[in-house]
Coordinates of C-alpha atoms in Angstrom, one line a residue:
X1 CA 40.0 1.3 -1.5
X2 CA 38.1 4.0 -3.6
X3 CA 37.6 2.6 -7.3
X4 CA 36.4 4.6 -9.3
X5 CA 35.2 7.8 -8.0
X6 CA 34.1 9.6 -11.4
X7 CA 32.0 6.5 -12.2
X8 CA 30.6 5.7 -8.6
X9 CA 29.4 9.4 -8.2
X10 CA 28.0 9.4 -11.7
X11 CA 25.7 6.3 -11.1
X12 CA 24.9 7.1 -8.1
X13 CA 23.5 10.6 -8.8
X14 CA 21.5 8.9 -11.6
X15 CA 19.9 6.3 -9.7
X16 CA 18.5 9.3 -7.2
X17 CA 17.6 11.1 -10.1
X18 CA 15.3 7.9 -11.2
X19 CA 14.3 7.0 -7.7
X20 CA 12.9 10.3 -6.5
X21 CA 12.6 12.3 -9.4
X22 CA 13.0 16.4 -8.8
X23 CA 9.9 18.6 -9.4
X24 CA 12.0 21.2 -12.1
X25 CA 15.4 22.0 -13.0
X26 CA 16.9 23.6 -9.7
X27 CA 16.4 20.5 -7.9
X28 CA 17.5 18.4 -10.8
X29 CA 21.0 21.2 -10.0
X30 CA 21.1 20.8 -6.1
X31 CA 21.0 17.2 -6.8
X32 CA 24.2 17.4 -8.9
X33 CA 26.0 19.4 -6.2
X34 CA 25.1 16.6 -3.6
X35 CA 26.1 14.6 -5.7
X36 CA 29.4 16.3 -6.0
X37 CA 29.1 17.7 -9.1
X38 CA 31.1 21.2 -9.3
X39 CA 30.2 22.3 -13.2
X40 CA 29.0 25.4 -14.0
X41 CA 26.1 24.9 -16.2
X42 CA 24.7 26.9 -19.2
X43 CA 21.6 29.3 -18.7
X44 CA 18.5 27.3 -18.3
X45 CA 15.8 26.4 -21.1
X46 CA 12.5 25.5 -21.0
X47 CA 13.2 22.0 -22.0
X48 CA 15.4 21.5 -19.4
X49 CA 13.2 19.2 -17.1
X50 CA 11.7 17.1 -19.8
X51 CA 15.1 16.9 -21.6
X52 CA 16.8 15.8 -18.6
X53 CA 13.6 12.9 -18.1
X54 CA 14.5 11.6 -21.4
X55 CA 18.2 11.1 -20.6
X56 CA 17.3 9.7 -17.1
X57 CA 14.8 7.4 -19.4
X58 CA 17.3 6.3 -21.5
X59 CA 19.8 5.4 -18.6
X60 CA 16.8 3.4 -16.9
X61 CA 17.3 1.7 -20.1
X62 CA 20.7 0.7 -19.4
X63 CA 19.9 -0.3 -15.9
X64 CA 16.6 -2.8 -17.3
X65 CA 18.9 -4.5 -20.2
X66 CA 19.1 -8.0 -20.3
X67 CA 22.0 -8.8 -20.8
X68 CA 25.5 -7.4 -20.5
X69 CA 25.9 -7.4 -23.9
X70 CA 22.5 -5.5 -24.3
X71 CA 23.6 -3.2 -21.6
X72 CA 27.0 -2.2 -23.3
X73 CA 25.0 -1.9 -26.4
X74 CA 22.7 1.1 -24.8
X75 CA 25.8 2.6 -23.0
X76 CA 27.6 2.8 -26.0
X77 CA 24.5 4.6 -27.2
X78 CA 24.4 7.2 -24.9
X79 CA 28.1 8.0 -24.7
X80 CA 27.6 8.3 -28.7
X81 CA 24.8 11.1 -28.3
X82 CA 27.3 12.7 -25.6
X83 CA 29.6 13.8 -28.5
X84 CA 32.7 14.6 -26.7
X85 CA 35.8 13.9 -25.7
X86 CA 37.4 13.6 -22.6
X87 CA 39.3 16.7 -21.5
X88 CA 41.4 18.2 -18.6
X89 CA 39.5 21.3 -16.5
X90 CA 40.7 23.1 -13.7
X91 CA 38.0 25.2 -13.6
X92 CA 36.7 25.2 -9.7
X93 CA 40.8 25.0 -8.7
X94 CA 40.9 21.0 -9.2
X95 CA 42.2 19.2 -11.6
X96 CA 39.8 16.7 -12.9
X97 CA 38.2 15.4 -15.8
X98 CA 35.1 16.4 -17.9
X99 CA 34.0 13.8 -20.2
X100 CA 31.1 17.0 -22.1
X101 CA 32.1 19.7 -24.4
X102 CA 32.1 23.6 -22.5
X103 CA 28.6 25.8 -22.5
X104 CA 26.3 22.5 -22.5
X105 CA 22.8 22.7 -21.4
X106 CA 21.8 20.6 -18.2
X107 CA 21.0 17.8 -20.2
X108 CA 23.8 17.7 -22.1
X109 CA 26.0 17.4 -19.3
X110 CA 24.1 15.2 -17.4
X111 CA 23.8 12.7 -20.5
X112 CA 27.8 12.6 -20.8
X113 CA 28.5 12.3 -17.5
X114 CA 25.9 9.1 -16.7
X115 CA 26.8 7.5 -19.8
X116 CA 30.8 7.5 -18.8
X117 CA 30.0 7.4 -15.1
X118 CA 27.9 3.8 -15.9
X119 CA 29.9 2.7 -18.1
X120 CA 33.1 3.0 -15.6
X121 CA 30.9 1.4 -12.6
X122 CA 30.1 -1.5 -15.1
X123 CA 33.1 -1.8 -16.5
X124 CA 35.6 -1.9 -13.0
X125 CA 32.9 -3.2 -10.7
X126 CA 31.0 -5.5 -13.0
X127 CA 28.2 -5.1 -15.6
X128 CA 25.6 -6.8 -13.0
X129 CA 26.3 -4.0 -10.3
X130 CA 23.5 -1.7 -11.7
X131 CA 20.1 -3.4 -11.4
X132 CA 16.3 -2.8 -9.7
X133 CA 15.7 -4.1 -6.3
X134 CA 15.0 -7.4 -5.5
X135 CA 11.9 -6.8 -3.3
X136 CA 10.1 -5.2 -6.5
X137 CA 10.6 -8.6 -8.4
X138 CA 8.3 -9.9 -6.7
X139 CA 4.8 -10.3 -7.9
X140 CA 2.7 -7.2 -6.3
X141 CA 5.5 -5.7 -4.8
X142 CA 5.8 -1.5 -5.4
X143 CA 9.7 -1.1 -5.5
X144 CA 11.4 0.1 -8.9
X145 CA 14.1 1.6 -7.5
X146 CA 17.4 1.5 -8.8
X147 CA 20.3 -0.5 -6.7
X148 CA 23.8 1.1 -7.6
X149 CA 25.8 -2.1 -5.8
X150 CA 28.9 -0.1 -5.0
X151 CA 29.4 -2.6 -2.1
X152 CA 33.1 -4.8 -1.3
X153 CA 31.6 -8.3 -2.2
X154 CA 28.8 -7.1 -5.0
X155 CA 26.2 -8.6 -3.0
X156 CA 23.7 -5.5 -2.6
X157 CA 20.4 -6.3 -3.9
X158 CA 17.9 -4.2 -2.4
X159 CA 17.7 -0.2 -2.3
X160 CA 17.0 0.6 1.2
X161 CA 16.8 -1.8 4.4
X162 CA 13.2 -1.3 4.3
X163 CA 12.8 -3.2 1.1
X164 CA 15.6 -5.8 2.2
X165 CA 13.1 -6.4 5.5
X166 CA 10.3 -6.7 3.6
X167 CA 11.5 -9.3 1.3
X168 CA 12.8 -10.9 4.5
X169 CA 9.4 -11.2 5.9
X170 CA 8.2 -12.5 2.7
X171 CA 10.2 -15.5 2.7
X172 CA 10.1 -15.8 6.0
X173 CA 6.3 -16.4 5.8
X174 CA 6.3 -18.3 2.7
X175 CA 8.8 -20.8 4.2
X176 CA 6.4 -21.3 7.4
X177 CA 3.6 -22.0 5.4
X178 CA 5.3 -24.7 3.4
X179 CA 6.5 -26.0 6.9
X180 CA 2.8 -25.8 8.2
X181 CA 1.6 -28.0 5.3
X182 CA 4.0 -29.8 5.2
X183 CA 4.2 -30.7 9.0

């Protein structure tokens, strides 16, 4: 059972975006195509990279809020600076949906389409399916990352097996030293 494509997609293409950030604007492109992104963008600008940052920013945001009223407060914010409606397109031979006016820059784009792809994740999957990895909750431990929890039973908590090992380990120990004291 697919959910929700448009969202899933969405969310998930920002989350790499914040994870491993692109070096300039044509990676910050190739990454929307992996992500299955098929829109023709405008010509490029200077400020495309660091415009694109801020949006990213702003989502990270959304993924960092408190609660889920907090967090539909932000995505409401961002779908407001989006400015446009939701519209029909056939324009690469499918029929789909672009929630961005035509002849947007990169960032543009990018902003309308995270803000509506969250906020459909959130919204059919559950508003605490976006958070940071458990491992990096932990005092000293690096991880930032950005879980997308796109799984069946909304249990995934960590971004990579690595960091779910890790934690693993962690409590593992820490439960062996309370059993060494104690015993």
């Amino acid at each position: 059972m697919q959910l929700n494509p448009y969202g899933e997609y969405a969310v998930l293409l920002a989350a790499s975006l914040a994870n491993d950030w692109p070096s300039d604007r044509d990676g910050i492109v190739a990454r929307t195509y992996e992500f299955g992104m098929t829109a023709i963008y405008a010509p490029a600008a200077p400020s495309d990279l660091d415009a694109t940052r801020a949006v990213i920013d702003s989502w990270l945001e959304v993924v960092d809020a408190e609660s889920a009223a907090q967090r539909a407060t932000l995505l409401n914010r961002l779908m407001a600076a989006a400015t446009a409606y939701p519209r029909l397109t056939d324009h690469d031979g499918e029929w789909h949906l672009h929630y961005r006016d035509d002849d947007q820059r990169l960032p543009q784009v990018l902003r309308a389409v995270i803000a509506v792809g969250t906020a459909l994740h959130v919204t059919t999957r559950g508003m605490e399916r976006l958070s940071r990895c458990a491992a990096g909750r932990v005092a000293g431990d690096p991880c930032r990352n950005v879980v997308v929890d796109v799984t069946r039973n909304g249990r995934q908590r960590y971004c990579s097996v690595r960091c779910a090992n890790r934690d693993g380990v962690r409590r593992h120990r820490a439960r062996s030293a309370i059993a060494h004291r104690v015993g």
